[in-house]
Short mmCIF file of C-alpha atoms and ligand atoms in Angstrom, two decimals:
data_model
loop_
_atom_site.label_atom_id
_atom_site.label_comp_id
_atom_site.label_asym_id
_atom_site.label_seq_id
_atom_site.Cartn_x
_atom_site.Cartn_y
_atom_site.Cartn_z
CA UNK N 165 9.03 14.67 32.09
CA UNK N 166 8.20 10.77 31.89
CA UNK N 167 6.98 9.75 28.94
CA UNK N 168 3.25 8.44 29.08
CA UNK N 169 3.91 5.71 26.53
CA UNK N 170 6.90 3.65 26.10
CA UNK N 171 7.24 1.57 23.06
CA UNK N 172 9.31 -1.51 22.47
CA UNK N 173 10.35 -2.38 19.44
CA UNK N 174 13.68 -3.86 17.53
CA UNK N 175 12.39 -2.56 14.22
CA UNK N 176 13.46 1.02 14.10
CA UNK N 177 11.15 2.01 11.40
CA UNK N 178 8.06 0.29 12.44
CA UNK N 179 9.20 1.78 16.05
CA UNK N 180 9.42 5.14 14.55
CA UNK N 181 6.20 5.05 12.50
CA UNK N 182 4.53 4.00 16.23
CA UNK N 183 6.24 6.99 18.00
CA UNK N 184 5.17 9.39 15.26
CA UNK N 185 1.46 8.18 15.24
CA UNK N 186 1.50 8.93 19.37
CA UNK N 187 3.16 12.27 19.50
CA UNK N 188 0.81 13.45 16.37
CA UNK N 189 -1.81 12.57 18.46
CA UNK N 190 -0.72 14.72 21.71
CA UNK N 191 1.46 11.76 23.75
CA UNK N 192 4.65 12.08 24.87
CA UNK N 193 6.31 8.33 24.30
CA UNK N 194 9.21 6.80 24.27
CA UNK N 195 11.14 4.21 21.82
CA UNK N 196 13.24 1.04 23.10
CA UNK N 197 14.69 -0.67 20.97
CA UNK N 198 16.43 -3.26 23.02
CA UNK N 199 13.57 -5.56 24.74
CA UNK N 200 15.88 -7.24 27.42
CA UNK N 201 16.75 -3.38 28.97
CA UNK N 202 13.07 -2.73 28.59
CA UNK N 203 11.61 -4.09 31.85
CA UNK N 204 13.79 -2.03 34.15
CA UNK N 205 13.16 1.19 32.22
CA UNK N 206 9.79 0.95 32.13
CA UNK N 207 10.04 -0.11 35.93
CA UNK N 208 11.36 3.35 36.30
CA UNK N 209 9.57 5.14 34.07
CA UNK N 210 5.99 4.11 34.99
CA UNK N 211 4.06 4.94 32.02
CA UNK N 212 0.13 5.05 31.66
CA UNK N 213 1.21 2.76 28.32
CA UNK N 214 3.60 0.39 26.86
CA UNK N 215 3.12 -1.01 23.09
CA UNK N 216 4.98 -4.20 22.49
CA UNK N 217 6.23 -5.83 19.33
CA UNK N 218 6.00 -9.29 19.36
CA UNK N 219 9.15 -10.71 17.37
CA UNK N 220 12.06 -9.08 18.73
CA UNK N 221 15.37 -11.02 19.10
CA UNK N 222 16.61 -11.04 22.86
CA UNK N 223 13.40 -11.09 24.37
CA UNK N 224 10.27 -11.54 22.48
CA UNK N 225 7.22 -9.10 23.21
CA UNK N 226 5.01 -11.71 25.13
CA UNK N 227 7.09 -12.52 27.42
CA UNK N 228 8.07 -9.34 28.34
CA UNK N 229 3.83 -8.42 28.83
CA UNK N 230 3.67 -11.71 30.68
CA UNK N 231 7.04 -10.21 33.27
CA UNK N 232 5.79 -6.81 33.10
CA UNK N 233 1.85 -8.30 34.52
CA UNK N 234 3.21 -10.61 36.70
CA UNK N 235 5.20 -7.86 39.25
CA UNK N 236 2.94 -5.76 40.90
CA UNK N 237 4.67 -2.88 40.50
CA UNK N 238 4.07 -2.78 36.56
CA UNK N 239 1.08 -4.36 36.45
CA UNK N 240 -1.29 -1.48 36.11
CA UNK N 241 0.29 -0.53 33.07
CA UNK N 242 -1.87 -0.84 30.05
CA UNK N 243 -0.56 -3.05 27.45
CA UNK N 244 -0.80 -3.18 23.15
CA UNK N 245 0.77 -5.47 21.35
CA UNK N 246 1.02 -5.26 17.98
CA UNK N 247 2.49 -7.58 15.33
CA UNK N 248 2.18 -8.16 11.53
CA UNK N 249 1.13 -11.71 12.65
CA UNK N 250 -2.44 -12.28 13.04
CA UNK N 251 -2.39 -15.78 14.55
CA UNK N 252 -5.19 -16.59 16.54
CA UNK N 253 -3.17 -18.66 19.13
CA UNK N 254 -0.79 -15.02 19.66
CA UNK N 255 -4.13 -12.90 20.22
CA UNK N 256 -4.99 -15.95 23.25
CA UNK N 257 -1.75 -15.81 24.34
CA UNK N 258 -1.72 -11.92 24.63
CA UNK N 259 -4.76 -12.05 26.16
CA UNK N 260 -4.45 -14.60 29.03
CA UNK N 261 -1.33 -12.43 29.36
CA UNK N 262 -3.17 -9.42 30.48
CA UNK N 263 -2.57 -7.29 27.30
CA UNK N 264 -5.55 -4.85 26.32
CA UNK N 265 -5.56 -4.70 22.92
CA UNK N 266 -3.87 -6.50 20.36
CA UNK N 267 -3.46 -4.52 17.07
CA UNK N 268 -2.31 -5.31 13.14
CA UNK N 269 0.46 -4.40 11.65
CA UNK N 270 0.31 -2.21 9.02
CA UNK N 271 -1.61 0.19 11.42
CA UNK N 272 -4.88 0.98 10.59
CA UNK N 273 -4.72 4.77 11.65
CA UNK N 274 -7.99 5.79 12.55
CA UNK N 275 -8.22 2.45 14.96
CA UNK N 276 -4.84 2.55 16.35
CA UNK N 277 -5.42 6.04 17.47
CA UNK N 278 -8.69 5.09 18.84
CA UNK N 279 -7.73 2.18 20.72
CA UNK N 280 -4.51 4.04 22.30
CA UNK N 281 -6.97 6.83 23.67
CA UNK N 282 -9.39 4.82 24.51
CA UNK N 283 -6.70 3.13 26.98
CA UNK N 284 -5.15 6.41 28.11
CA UNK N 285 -8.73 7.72 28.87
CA UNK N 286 -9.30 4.59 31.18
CA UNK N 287 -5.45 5.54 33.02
CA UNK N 288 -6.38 9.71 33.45
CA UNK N 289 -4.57 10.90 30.47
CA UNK N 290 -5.45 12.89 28.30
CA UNK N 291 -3.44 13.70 25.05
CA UNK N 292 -1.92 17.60 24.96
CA UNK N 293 -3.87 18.92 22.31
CA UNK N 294 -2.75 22.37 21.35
CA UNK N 295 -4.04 24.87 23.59
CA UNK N 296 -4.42 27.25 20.78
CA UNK N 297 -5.39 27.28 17.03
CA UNK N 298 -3.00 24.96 15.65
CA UNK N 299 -0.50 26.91 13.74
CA UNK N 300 0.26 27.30 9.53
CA UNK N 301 1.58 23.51 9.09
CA UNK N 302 4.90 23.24 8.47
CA UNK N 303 6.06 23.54 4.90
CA UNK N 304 6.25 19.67 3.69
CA UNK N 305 10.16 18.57 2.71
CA UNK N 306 9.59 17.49 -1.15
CA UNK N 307 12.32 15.10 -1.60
CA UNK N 308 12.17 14.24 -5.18
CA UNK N 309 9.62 11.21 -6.11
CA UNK N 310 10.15 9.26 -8.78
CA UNK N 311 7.56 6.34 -11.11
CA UNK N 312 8.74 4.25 -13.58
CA UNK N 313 6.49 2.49 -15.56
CA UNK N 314 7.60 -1.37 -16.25
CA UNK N 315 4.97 -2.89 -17.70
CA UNK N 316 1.30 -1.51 -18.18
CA UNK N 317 -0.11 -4.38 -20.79
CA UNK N 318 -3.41 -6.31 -20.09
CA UNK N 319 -2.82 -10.08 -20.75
CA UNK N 320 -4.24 -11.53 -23.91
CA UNK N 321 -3.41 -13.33 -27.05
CA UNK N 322 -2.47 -11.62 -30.08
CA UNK N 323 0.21 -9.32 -28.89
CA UNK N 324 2.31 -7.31 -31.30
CA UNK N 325 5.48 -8.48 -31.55
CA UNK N 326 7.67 -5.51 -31.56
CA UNK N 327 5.82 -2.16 -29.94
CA UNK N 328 7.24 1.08 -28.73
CA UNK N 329 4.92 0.41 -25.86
CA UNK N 330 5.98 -2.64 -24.66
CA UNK N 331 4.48 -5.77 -24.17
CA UNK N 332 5.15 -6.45 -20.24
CA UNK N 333 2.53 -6.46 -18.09
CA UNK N 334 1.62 -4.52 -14.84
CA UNK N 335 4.78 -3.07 -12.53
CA UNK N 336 5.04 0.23 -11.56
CA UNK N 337 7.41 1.63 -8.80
CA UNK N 338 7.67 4.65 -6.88
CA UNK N 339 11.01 5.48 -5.59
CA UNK N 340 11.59 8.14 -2.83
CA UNK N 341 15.22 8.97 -1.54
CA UNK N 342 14.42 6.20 1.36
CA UNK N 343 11.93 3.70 -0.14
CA UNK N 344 10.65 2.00 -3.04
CA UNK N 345 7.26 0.80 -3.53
CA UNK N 346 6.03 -1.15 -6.16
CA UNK N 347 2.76 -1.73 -7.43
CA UNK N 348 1.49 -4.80 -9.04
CA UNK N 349 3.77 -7.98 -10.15
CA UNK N 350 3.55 -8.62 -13.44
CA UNK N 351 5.92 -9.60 -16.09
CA UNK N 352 7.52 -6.12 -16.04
CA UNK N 353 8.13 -6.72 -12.54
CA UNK N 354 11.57 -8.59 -13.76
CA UNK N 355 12.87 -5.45 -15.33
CA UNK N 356 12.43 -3.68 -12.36
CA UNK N 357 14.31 -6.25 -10.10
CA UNK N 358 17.30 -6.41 -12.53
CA UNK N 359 17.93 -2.69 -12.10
CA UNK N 360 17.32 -2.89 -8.74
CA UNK N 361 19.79 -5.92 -8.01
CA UNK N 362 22.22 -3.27 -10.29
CA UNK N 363 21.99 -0.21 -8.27
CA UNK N 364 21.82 -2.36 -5.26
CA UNK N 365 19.91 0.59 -3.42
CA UNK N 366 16.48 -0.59 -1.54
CA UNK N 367 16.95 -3.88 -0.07
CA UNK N 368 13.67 -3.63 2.01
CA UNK N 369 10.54 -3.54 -0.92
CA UNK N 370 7.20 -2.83 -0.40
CA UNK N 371 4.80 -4.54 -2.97
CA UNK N 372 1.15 -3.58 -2.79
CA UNK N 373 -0.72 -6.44 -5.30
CA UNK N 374 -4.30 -5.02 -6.34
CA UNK N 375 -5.55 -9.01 -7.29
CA UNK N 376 -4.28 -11.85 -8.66
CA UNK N 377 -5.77 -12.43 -12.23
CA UNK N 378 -2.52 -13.54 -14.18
CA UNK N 379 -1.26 -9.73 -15.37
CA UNK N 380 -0.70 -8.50 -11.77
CA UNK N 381 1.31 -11.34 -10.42
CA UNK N 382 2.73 -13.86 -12.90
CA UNK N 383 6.45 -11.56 -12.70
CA UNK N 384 6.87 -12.26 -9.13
CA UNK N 385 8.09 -16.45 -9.66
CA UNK N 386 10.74 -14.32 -11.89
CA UNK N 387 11.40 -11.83 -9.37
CA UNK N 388 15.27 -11.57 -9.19
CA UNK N 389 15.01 -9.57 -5.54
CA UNK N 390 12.82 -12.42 -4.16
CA UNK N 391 15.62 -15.21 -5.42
CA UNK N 392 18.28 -12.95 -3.11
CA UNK N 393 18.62 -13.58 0.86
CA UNK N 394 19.46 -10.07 1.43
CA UNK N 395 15.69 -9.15 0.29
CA UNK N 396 12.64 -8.70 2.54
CA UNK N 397 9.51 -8.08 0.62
CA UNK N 398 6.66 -6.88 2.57
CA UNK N 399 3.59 -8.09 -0.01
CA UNK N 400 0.67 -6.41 0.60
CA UNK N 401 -3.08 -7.38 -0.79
CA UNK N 402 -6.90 -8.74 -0.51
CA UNK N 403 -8.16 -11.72 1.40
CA UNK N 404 -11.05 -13.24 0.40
CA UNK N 405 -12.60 -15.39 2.80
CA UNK N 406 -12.82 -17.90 0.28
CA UNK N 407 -8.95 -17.43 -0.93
CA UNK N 408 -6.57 -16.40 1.96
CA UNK N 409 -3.54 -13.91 0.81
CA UNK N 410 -1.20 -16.63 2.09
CA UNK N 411 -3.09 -18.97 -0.46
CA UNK N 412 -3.13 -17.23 -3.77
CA UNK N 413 0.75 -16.29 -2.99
CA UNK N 414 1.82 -19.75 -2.20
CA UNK N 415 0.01 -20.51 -5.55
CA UNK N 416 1.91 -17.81 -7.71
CA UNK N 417 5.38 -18.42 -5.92
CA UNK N 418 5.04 -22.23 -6.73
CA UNK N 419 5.34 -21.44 -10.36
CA UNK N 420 8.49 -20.48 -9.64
CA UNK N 421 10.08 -21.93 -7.23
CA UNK N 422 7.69 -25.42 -6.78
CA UNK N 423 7.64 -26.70 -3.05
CA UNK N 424 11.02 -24.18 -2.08
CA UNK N 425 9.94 -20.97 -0.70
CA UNK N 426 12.06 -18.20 -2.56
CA UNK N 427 14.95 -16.84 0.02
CA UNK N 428 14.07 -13.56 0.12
CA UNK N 429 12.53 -12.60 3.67
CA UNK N 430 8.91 -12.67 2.80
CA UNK N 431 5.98 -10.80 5.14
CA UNK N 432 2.44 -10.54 4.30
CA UNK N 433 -0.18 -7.91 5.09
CA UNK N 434 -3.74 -8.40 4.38
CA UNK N 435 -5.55 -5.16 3.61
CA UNK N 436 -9.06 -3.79 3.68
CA UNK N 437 -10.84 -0.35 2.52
CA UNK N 438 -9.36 1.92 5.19
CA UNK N 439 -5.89 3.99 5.63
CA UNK N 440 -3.10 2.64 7.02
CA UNK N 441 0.12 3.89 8.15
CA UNK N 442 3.28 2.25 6.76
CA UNK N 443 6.50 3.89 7.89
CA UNK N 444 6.89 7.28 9.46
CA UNK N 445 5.07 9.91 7.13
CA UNK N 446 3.72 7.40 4.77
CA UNK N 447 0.06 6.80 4.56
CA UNK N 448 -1.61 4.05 2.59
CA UNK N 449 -5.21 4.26 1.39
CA UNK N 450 -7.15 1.34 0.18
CA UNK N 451 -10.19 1.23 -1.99
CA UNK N 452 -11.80 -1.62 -3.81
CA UNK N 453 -11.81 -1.15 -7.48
CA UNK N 454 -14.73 -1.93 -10.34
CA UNK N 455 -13.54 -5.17 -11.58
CA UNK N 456 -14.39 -8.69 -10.79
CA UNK N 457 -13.42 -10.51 -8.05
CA UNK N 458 -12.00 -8.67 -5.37
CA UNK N 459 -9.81 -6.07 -6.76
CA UNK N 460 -7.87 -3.27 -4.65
CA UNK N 461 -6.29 0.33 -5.34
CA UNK N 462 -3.93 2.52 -3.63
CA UNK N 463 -3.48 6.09 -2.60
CA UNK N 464 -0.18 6.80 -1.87
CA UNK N 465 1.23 9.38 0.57
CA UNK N 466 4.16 10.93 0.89
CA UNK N 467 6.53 13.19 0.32
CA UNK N 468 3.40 15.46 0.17
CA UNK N 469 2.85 13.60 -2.88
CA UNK N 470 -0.29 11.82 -3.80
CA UNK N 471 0.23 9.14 -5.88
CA UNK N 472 -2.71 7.05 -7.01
CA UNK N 473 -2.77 3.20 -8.56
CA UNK N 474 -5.70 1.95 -10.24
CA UNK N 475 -5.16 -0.39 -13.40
CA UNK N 476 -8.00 -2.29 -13.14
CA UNK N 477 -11.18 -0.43 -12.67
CA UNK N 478 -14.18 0.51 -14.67
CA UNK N 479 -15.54 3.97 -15.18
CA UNK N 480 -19.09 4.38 -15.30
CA UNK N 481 -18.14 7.86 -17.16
CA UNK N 482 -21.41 8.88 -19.67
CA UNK N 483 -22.93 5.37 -19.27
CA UNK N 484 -23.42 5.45 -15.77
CA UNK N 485 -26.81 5.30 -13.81
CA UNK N 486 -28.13 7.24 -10.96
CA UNK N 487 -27.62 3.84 -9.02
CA UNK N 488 -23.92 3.62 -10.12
CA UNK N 489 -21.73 6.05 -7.80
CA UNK N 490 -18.34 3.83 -8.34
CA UNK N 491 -16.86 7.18 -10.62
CA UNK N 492 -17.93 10.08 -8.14
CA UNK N 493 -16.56 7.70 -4.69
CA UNK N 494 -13.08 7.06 -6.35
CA UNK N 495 -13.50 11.00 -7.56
CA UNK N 496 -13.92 11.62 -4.03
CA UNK N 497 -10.99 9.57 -3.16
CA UNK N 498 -8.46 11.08 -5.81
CA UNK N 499 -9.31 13.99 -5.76
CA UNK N 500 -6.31 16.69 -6.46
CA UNK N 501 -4.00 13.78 -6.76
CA UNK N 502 -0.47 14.55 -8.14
CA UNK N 503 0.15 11.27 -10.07
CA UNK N 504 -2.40 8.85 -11.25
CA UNK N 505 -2.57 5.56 -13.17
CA UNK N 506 -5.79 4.62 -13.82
CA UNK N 507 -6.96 1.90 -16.30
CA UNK N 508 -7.16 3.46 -19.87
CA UNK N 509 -7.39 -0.11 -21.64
CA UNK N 510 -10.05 0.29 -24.56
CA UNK N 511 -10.59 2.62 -27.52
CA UNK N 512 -14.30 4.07 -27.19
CA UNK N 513 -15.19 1.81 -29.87
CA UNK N 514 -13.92 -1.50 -28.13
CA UNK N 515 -15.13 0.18 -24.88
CA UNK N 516 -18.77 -0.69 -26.37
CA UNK N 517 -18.15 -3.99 -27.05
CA UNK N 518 -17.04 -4.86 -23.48
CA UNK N 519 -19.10 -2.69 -20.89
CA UNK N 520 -19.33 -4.55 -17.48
CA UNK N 521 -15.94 -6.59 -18.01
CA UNK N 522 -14.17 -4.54 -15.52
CA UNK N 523 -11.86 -2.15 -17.44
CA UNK N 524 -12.75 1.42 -18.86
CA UNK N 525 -12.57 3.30 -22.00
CA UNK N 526 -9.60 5.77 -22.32
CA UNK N 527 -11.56 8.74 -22.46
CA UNK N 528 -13.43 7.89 -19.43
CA UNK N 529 -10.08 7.68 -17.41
CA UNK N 530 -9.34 11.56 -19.04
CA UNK N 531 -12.69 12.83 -18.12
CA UNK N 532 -12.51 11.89 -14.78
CA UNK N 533 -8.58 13.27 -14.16
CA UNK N 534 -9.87 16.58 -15.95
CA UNK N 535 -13.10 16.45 -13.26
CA UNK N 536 -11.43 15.48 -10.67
CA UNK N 537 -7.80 17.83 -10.71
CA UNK N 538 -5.47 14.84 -10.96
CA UNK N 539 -2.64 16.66 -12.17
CA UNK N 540 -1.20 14.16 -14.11
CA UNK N 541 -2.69 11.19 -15.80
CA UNK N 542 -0.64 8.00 -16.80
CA UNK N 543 -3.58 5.77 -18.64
CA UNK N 544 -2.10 1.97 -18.05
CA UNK N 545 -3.40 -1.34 -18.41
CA UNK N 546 -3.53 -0.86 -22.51
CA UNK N 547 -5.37 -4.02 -24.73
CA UNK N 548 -2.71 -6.03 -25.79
CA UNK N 549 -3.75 -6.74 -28.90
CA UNK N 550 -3.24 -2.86 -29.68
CA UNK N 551 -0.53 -1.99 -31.85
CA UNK N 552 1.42 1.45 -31.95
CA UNK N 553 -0.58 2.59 -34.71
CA UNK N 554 -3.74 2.64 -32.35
CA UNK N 555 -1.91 3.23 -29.13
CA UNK N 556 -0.65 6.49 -30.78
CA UNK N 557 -4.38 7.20 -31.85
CA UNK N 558 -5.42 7.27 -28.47
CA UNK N 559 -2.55 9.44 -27.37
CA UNK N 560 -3.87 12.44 -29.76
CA UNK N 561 -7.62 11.74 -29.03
CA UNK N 562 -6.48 12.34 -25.47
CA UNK N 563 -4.36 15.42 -25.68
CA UNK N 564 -7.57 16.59 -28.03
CA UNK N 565 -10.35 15.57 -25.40
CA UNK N 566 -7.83 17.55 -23.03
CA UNK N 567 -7.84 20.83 -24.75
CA UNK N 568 -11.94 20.71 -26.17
CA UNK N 569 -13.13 20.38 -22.75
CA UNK N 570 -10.25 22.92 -21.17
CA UNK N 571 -8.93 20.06 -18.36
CA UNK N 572 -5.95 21.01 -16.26
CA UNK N 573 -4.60 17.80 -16.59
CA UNK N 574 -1.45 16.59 -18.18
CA UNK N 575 -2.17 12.94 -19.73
CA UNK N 576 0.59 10.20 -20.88
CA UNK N 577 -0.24 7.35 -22.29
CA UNK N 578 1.62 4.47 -20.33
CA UNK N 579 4.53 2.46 -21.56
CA UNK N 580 7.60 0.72 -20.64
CA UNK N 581 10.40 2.66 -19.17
CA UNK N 582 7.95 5.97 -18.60
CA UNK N 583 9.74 8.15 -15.90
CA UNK N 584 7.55 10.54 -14.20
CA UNK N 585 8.84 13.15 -11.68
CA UNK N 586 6.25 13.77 -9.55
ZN1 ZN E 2033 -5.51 -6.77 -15.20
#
């Protein structure tokens, strides 16, 4: 049968994540990938829906709405466009155009599947739900997941020298047998980028940046993969009102490459506190962390894998008050993850010393994976004035907290070149 939706867009994983997100919820749709064929076969097709990518070489996505409005014969179709541009003057455009709805790349999912059936409702469709129970889910494929740990140090004078720990600071990656995402750009970020120019492997990078105080993004002017043409970085992070993503990047990249912009193909996505949906079967979740300024953290998804970043963030743990719920939402949030790093940056002791700074004490971070099920703890985001003898310390105290209180939990402490199978 026709489809109900058709979708046009060049990008054939942003195309498929769009296709997956309608026939999840109960549409049958249907992906074009060439925009100048599109017209006629949607001519043909008549669907209740078509959802239009804006940048697409051949012939761009508005023009096509404005064609597809202007013959009466397609006219009644409703129209999305969606585009990882949020330029006023393309929402106007899309609008005088006759589109319905204008949505965001990276999808929010709960809104894109609203808006889509709140359009479908208005044309007499109705999504196939099952008619019946929905069956057992499918087992999940578990492709192997990989995390590397390539820097996990907090910035500060007085480093050691020489540690078994490292001295880089925040980069972690997770690698799946199609995509790599990394997490934070600090100085180990450059490690990472010479193995990856090596191996040669991902040339598409997803970088999800939880703020921009100096330890999470002074790698990237260093970035090998961002000085290479054949790169497209998709950088991901807050906006403040006050300090625009596009700002604070511009900011960090000048360091490196003054008025130039680096070659790499750079796009940016401003994120909030909801889940968003990435490429097919990978789900993003956002949360704002406990530390100053606005500071994000990520829930990972997929793979059946939940993979959880959060280096800068302060526990409440025993010191909390009634009023303070930050430990029990994120809890809430983690809950049962797979693979965690949470911030693990003070010795109890210290931890005293600098309550309300942002950043939590070690044993905090291991009461909360043994409350909360994480199976695996990787405690990052170390003092880096700590040297091995201390670092190793807190590794035992740990493991000991781990076995006194019975926790499930496996903990690591985090250094450079930790590889965790997930
Ligand atoms: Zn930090």
């Amino acid at each position: 049968m026709a489809a109900q939706i058709i979708i046009v867009d060049d990008d054939p994983l942003v195309g498929g994540l769009t296709l997956e997100l309608l026939t999840d919820a109960g549409y049958s749709a249907l992906l074009l990938a060439d925009s100048l064929k599109a017209q006629d076969i949607i001519k043909a097709e008549k669907p209740a829906l078509v959802i239009l990518d804006i940048l697409m070489p051949g012939l761009d996505g508005l023009t096509l709405l404005h064609r597809l409005k202007s013959d009466p014969a397609t006219k009644p179709i409703r129209a999305i466009i969606v585009s990882g541009k949020s330029f006023e003057a393309e929402k106007r455009r899309a609008a005088q155009y006759g589109a319905e709805a204008f949505i965001e790349k990276p999808y929010d999912v709960d809104l894109f599947a609203q808006k889509v059936e709140e359009l479908m409702k208005k044309q007499g469709v109705e999504a196939r739900k099952p008619a019946l129970a929905p069956a057992a889910p499918a087992p999940i494929a578990r492709a192997s997941v990989e995390a590397v740990v390539w820097g996990c140090r907090a910035s500060g004078e007085a480093a050691p020298a020489a540690t078994r720990y490292g001295t880089h600071t925040a980069c972690v990656s997770v690698e799946t047998p199609s995509n790599l995402f990394i997490f934070d750009a600090g100085s180990g970020i450059s490690l990472l980028g010479n193995e990856l120019m090596k191996n040669g492997k991902h040339k598409l990078l997803w970088l999800f940046l939880t703020h921009f105080h100096p330890d999470h993004v002074e790698g990237l002017a260093n970035f090998p993969c961002a000085r290479d043409k054949d790169y497209t970085l998709y950088i991901s992070g807050a906006s403040d009102p006050d300090k625009p993503l596009e700002q604070e990047l511009k900011t960090v990249l000048e360091a490196g490459f003054g008025n130039l912009m680096p070659p790499a193909k750079i796009e940016l996505y401003e994120l909030m506190e909801q889940t968003y949906a990435i490429l097919p079967g990978v789900r993003l979740s956002v949360f704002y962390a406990n530390h100053p300024g606005t500071t994000l953290a990520y829930i990972l998804q997929t793979e059946g894998r939940k993979i959880v970043y959060c280096p800068d963030s302060e526990l409440y743990g025993e010191y909390g008050t009634a009023l303070q719920d930050y430990d029990e939402k994120i809890g809430a949030a983690c809950r049962g993850a797979d693979l965690m790093f949470h911030d693990g940056r003070y010795t109890a002791e210290d931890y005293k010393k600098n309550r309300n700074s942002g950043h939590s004490s070690f044993l905090a971070a291991v009461d909360f994976a043994g409350k909360n099920l994480i199976k695996t703890m990787v405690l990052v985001h170390q003092d880096a004035s700590y040297t091995d003898d201390t670092l190793e310390a807190m590794d035992k105290e740990a493991q000991a907290r781990v076995d006194k209180r019975g926790y499930k939990v496996k903990v690591l402490l985090g250094r450079e070149g930790l590889r965790i199978t997930a």
